PDB file of C-alpha atoms in Angstrom:
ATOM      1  CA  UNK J  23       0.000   0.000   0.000  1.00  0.00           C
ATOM      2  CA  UNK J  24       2.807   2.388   0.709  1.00  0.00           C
ATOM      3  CA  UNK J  25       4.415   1.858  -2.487  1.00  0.00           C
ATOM      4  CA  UNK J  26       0.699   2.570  -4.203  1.00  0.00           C
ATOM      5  CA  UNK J  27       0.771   5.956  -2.739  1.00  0.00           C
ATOM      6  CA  UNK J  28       4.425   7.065  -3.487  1.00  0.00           C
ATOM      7  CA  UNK J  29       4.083   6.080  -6.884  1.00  0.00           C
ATOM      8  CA  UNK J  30       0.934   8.089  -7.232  1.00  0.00           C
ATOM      9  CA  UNK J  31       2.240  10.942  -5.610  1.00  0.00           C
ATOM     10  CA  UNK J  32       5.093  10.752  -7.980  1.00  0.00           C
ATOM     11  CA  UNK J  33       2.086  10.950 -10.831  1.00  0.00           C
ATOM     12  CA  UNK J  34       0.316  14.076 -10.008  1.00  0.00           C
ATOM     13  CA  UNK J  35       3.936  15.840  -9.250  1.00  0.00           C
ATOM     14  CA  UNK J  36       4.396  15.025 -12.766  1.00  0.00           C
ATOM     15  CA  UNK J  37       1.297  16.994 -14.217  1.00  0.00           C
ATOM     16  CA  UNK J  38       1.458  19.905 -11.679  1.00  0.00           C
ATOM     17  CA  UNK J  39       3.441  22.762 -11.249  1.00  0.00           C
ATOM     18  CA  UNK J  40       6.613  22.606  -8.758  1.00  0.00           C
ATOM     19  CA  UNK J  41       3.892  24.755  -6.352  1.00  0.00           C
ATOM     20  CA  UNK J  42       2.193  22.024  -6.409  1.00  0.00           C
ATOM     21  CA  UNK J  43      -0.959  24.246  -7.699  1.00  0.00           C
ATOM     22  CA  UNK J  44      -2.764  22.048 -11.084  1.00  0.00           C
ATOM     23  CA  UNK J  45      -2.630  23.321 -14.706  1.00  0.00           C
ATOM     24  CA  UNK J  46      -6.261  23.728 -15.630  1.00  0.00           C
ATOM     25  CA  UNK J  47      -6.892  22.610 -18.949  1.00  0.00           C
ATOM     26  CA  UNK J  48      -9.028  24.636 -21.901  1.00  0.00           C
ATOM     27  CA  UNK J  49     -11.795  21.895 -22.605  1.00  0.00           C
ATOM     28  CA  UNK J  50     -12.473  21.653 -18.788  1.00  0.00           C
ATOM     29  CA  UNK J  51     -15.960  22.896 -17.080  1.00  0.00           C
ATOM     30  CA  UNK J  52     -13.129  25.555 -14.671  1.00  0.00           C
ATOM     31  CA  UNK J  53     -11.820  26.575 -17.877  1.00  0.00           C
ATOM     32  CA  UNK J  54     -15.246  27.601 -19.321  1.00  0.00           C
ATOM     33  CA  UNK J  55     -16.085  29.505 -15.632  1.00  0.00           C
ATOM     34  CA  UNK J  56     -12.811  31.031 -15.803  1.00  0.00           C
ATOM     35  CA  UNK J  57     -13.451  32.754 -19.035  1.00  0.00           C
ATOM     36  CA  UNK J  58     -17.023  33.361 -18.595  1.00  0.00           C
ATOM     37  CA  UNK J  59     -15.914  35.778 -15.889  1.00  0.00           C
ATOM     38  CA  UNK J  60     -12.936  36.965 -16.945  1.00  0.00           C
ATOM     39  CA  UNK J  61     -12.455  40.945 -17.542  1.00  0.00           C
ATOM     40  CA  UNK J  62      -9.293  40.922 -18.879  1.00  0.00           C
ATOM     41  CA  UNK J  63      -9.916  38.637 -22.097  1.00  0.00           C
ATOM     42  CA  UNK J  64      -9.424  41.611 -25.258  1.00  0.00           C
ATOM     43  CA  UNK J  65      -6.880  39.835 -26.719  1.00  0.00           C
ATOM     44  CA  UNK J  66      -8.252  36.090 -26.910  1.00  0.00           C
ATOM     45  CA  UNK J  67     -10.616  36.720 -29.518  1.00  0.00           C
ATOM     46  CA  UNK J  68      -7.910  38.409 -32.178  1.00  0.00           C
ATOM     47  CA  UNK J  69      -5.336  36.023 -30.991  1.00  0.00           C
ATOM     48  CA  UNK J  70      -7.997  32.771 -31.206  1.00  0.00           C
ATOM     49  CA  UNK J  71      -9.165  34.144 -34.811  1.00  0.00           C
ATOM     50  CA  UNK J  72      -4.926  34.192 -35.688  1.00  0.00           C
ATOM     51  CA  UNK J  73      -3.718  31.055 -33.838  1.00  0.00           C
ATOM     52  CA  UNK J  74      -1.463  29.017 -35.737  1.00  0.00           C
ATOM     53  CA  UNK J  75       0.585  25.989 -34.095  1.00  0.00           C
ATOM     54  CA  UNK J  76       4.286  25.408 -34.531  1.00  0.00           C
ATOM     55  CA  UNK J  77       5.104  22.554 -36.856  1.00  0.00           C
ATOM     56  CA  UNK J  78       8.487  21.254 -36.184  1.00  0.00           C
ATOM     57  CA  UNK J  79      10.054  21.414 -32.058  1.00  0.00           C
ATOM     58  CA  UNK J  80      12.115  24.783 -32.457  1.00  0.00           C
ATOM     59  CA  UNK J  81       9.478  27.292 -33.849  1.00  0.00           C
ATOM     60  CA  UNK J  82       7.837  28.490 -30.963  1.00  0.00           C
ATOM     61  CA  UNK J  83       9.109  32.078 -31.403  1.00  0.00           C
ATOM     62  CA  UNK J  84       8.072  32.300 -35.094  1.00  0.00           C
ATOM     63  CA  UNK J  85       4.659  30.838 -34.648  1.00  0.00           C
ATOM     64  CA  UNK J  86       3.697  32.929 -31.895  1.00  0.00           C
ATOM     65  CA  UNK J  87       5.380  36.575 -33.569  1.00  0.00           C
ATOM     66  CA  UNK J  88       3.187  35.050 -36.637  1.00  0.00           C
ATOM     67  CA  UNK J  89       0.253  35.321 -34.733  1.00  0.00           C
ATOM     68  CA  UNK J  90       0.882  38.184 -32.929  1.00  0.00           C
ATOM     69  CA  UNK J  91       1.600  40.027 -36.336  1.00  0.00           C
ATOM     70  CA  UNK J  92      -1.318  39.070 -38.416  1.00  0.00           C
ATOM     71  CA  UNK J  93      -3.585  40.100 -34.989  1.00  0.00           C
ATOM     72  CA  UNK J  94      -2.256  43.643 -35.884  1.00  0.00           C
ATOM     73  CA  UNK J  95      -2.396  43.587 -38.759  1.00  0.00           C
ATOM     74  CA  UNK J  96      -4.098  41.248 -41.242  1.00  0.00           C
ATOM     75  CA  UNK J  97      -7.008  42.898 -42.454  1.00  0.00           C
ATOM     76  CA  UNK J  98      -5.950  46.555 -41.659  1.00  0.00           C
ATOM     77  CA  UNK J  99      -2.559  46.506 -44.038  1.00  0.00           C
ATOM     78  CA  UNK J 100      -1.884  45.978 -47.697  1.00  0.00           C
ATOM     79  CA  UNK J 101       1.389  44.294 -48.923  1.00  0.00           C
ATOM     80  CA  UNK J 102       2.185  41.880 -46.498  1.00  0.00           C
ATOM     81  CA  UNK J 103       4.202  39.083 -46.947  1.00  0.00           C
ATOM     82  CA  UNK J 104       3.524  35.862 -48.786  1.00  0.00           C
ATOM     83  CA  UNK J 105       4.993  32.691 -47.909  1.00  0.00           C
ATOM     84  CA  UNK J 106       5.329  30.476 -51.050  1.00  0.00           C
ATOM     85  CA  UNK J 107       6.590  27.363 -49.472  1.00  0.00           C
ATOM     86  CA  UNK J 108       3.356  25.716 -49.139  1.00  0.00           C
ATOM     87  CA  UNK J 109       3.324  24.776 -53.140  1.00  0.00           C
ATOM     88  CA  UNK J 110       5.825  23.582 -54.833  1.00  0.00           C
ATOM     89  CA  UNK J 111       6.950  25.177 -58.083  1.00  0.00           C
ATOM     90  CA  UNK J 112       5.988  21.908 -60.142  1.00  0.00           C
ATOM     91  CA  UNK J 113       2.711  21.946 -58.746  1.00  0.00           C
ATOM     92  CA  UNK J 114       2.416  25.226 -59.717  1.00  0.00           C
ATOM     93  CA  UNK J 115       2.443  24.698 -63.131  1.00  0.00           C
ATOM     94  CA  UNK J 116      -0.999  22.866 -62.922  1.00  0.00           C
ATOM     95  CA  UNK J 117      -3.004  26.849 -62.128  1.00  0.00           C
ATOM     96  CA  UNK J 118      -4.077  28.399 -64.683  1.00  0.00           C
ATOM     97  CA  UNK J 119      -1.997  30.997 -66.420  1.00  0.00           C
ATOM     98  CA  UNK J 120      -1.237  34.458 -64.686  1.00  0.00           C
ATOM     99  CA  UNK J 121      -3.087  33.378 -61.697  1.00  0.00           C
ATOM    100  CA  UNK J 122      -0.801  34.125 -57.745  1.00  0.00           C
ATOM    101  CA  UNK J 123      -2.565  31.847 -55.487  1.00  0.00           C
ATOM    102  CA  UNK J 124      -0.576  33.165 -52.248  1.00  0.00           C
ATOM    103  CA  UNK J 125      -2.432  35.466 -50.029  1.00  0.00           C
ATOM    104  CA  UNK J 126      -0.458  38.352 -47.833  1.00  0.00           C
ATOM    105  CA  UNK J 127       0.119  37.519 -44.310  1.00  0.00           C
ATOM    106  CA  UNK J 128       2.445  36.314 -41.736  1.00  0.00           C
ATOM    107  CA  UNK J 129       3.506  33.025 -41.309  1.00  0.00           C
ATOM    108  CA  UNK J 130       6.492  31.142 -39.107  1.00  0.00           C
ATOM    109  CA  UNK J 131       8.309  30.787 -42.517  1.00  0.00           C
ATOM    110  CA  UNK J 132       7.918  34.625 -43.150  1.00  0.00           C
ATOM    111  CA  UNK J 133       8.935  36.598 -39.952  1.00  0.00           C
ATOM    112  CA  UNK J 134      12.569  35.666 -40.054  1.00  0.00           C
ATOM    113  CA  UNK J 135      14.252  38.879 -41.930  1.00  0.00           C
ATOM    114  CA  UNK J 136      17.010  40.719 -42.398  1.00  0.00           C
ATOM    115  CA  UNK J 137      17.864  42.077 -38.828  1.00  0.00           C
ATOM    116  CA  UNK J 138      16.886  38.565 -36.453  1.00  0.00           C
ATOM    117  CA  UNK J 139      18.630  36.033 -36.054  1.00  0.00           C
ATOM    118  CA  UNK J 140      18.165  33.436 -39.177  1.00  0.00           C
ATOM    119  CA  UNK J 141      16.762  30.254 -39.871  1.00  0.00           C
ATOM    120  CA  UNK J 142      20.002  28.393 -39.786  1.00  0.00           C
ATOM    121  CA  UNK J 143      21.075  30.338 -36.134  1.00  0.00           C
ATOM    122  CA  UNK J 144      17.293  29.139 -34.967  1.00  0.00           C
ATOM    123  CA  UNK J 145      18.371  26.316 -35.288  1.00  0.00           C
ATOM    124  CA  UNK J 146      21.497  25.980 -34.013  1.00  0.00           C
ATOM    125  CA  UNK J 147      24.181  27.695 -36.372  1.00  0.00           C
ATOM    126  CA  UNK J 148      27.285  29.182 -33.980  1.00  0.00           C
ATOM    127  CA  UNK J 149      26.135  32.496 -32.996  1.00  0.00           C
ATOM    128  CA  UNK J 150      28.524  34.957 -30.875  1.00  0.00           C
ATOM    129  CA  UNK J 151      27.624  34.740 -27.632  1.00  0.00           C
ATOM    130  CA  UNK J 152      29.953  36.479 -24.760  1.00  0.00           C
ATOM    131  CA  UNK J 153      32.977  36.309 -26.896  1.00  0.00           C
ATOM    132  CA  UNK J 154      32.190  32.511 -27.641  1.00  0.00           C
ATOM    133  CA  UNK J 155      30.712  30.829 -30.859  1.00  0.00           C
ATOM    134  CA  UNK J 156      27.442  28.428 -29.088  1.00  0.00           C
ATOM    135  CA  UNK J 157      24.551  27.044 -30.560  1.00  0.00           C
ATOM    136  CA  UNK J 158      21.902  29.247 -29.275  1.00  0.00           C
ATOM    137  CA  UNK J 159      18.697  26.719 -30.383  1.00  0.00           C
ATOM    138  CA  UNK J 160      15.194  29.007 -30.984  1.00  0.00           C
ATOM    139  CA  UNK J 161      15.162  32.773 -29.735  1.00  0.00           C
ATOM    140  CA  UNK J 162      16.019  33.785 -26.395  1.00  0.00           C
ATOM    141  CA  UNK J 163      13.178  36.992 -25.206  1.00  0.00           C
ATOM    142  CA  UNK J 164      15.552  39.751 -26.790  1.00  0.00           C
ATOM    143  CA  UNK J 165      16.022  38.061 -29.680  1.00  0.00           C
ATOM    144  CA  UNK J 166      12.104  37.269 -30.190  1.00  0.00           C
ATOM    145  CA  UNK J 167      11.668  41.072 -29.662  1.00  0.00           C
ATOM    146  CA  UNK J 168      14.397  41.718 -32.130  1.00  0.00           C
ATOM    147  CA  UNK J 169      11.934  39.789 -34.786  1.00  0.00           C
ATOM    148  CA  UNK J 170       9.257  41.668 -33.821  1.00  0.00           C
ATOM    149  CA  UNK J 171      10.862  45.186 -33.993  1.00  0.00           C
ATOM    150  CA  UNK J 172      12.191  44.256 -37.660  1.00  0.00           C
ATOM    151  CA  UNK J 173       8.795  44.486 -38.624  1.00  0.00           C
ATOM    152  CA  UNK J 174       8.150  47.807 -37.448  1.00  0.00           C
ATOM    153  CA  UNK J 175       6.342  46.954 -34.543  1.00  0.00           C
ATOM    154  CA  UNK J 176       6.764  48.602 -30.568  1.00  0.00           C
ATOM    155  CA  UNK J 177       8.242  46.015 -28.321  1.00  0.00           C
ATOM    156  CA  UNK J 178       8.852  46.423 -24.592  1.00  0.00           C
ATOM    157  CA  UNK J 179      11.224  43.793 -23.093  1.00  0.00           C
ATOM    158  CA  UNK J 180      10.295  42.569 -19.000  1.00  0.00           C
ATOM    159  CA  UNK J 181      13.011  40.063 -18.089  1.00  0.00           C
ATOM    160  CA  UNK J 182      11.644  38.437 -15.068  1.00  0.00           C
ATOM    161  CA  UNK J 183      14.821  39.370 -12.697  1.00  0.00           C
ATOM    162  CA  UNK J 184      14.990  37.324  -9.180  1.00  0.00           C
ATOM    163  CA  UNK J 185      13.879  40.148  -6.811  1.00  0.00           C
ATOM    164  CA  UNK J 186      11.176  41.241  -9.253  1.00  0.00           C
ATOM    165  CA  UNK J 187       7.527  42.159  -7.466  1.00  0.00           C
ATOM    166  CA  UNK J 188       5.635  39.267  -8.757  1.00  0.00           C
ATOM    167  CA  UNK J 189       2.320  41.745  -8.124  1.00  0.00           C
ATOM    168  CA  UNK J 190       3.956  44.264 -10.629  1.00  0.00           C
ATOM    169  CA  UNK J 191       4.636  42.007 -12.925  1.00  0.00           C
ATOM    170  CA  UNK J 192       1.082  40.234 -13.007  1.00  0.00           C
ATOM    171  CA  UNK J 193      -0.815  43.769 -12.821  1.00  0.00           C
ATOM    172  CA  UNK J 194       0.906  44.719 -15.742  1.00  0.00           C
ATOM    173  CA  UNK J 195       0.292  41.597 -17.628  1.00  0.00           C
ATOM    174  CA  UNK J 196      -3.425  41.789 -16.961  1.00  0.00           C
ATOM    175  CA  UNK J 197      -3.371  45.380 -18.011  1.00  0.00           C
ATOM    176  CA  UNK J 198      -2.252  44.186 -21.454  1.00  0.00           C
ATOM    177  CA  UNK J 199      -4.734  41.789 -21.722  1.00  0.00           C
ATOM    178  CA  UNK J 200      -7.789  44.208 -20.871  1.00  0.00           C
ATOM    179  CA  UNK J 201      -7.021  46.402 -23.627  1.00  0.00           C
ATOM    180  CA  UNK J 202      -7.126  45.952 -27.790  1.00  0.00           C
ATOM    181  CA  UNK J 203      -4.651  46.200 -30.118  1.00  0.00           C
ATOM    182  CA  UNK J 204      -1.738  45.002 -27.564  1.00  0.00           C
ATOM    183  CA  UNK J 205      -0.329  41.683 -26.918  1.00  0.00           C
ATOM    184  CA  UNK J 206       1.792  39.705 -24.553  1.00  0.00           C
ATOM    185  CA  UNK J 207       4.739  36.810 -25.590  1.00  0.00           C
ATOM    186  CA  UNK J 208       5.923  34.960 -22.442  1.00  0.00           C
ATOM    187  CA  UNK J 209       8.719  32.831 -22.405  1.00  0.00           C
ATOM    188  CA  UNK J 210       9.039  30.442 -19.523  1.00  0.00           C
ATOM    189  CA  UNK J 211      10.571  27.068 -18.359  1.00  0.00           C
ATOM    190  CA  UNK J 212       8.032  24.304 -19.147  1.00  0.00           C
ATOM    191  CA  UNK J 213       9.758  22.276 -16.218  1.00  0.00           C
ATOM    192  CA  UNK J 214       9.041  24.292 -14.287  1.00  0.00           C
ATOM    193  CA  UNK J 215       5.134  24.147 -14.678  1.00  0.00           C
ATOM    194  CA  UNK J 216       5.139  20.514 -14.142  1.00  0.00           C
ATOM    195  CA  UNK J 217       5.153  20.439 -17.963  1.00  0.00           C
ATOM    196  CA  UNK J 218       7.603  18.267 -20.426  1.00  0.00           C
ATOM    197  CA  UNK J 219      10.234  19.673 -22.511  1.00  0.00           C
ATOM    198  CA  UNK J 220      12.858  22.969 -21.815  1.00  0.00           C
ATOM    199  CA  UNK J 221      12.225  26.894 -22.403  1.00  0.00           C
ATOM    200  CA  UNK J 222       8.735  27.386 -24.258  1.00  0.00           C
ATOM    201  CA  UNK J 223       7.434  30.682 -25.880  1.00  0.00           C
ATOM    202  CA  UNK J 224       3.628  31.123 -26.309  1.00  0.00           C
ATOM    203  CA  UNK J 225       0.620  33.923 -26.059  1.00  0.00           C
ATOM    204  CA  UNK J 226      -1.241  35.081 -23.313  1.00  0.00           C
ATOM    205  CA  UNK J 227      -4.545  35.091 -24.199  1.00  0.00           C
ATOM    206  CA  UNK J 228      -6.898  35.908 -21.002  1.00  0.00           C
ATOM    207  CA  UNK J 229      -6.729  36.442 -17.093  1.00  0.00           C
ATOM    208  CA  UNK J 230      -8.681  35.349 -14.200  1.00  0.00           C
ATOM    209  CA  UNK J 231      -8.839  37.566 -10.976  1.00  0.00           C
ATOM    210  CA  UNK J 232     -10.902  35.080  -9.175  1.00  0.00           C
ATOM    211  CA  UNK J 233      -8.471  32.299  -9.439  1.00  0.00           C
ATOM    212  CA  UNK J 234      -5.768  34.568 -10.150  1.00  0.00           C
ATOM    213  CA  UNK J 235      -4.578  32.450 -13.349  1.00  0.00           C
ATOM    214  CA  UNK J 236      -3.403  33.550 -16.612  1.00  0.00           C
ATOM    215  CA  UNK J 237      -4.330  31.264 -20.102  1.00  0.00           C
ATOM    216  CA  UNK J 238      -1.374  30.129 -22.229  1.00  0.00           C
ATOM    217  CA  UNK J 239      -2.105  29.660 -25.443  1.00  0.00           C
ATOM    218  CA  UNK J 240       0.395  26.787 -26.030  1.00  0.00           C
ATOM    219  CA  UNK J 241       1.750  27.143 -29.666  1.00  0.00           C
ATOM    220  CA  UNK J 242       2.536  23.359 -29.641  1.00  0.00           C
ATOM    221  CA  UNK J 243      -0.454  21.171 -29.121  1.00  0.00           C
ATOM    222  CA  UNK J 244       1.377  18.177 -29.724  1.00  0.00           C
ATOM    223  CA  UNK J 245       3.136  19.124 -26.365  1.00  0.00           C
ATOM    224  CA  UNK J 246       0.381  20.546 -24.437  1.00  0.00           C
ATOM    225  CA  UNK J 247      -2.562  21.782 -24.417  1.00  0.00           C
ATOM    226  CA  UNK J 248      -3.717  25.409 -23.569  1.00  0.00           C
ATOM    227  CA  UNK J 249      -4.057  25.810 -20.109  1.00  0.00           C
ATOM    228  CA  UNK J 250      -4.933  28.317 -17.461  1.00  0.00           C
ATOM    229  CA  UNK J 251      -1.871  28.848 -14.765  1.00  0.00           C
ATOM    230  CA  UNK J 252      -1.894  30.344 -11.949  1.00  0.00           C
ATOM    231  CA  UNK J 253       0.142  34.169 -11.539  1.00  0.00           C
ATOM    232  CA  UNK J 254       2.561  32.847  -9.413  1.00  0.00           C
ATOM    233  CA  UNK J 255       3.260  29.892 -11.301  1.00  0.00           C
ATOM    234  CA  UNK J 256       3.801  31.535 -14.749  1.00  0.00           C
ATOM    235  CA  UNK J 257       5.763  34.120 -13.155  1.00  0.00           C
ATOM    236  CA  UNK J 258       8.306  31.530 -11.593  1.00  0.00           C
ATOM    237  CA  UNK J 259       8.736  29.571 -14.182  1.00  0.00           C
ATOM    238  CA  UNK J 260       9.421  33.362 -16.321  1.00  0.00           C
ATOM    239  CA  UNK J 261      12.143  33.701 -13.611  1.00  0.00           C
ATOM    240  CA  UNK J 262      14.323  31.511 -14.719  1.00  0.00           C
ATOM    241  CA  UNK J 263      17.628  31.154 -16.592  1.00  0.00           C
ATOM    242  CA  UNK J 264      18.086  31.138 -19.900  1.00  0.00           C
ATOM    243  CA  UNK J 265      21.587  31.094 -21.873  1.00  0.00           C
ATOM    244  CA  UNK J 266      22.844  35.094 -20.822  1.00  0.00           C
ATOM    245  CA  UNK J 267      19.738  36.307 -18.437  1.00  0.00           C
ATOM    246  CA  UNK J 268      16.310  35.246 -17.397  1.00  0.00           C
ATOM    247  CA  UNK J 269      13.128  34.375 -18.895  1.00  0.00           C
ATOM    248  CA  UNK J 270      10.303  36.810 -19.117  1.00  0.00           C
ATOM    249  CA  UNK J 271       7.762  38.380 -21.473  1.00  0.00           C
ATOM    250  CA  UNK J 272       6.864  40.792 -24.380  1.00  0.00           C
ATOM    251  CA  UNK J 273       4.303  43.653 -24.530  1.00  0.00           C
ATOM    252  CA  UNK J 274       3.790  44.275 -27.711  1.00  0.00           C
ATOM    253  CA  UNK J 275       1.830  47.229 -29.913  1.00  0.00           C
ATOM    254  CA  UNK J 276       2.242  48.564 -33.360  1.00  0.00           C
ATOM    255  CA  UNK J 277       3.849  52.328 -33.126  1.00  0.00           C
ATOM    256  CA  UNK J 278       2.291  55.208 -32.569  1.00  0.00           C
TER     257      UNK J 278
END
């Protein structure tokens, strides 16, 4: 009976944050009563109408400044990128004559441009780092806000320091979320949410006061799911290192 128990415990430690506090998952009844009530949800509904999942285990940082982007502005711009990866040039021969089937938007093949880092230093071409060449896998947070800046966008960086007032930090976050035409990127440790896998980057997309819990909307599915966390969950697992400095997140706007 005692070894029933441990490895149970061992179980839910293994779905659960290292506060011991559960990830709430999006399909659940607490999920629905968490939104339903939620006052801070703007940017869900732009976000939700945007979302696009990564598609191999690196892109995180593209598929989420994708979605981000085309939230701005898809709809409200003319001329913006096309990827043309997603037909190959023999198939192309088979339209009809004359006839560009690409529509303008963002995608994570498209928001990788002169001034980020590029798809072969994603992932994992020697980058200088401190003096050293390293393999610096995916974007750390300055270098997602570096992507996001090359496209003209306004980009404030938080890095989550150690003696940073977690109350600050979530006020500010909720802030975001209450108003339109603003977004939020965090990048955190999936460890240490009780989750699989290393540093993750995904939208916010809604906060709770009454539970005081923030939705992620996980760019990998095949990973996780979205899920609600609470504050002072998402905020540790922001706080913590990654390659030169700490985790932490992105406000994001287009400029005024």
């Amino acid at each position: 009976m005692t070894r029933f128990w441990t490895v149970l415990a061992v179980a839910i430690l293994s779905v659960a944050p290292a506060s011991g506090a559960p990830l709430v998952a999006w399909d659940s009844e607490e999920s629905a009563a968490r939104f339903s009530r939620s006052a801070h949800k703007a940017d869900f509904f732009p976000l939700s109408n945007h979302f696009v999942s990564q598609d191999n285990k690196i892109y995180c940082g593209p598929a989420s400044s994708a979605i981000v982007l085309n939230a701005l502005r898809l709809g409200k711009r003319k001329g913006l990128p096309q990827d043309r990866r997603a037909i190959a040039a023999a198939d192309m021969a088979w339209l009809p004559a004359g006839l560009d089937p690409f529509l303008g938007k963002y995608t994570p093949n498209n928001v990788l441009i002169d001034g980020t880092k590029t798809v072969a230093e994603v992932l994992g071409k020697p980058v200088e780092i401190g003096g050293e060449w390293r393999r610096d896998f995916g974007l750390q947070l300055r270098q997602l806000g570096q992507v996001l800046r090359a496209h003209g966008l306004s980009v404030t960086v938080r890095v989550v320091e150690d003696g940073a007032a977690s109350g600050t930090l979530r006020d500010e976050l909720a802030r975001n979320l209450a108003a339109r035409d603003d977004y939020v990127l965090v990048n955190y440790s999936r460890k240490a949410l009780g989750q699989t896998g290393g540093g993750h980057i995904s939208p916010l997309g809604a906060y709770d006061r009454a539970s005081d819990s923030f939705l992620v909307m996980d760019v990998n599915p095949n990973r996780a799911p979205w899920v609600w966390v609470r504050a002072s969950d998402l905020i540790a697992a922001m706080r913590t290192f990654d390659t030169v400095e700490n985790r932490g997140y992105l406000l994001i706007s287009e400029e005024e």
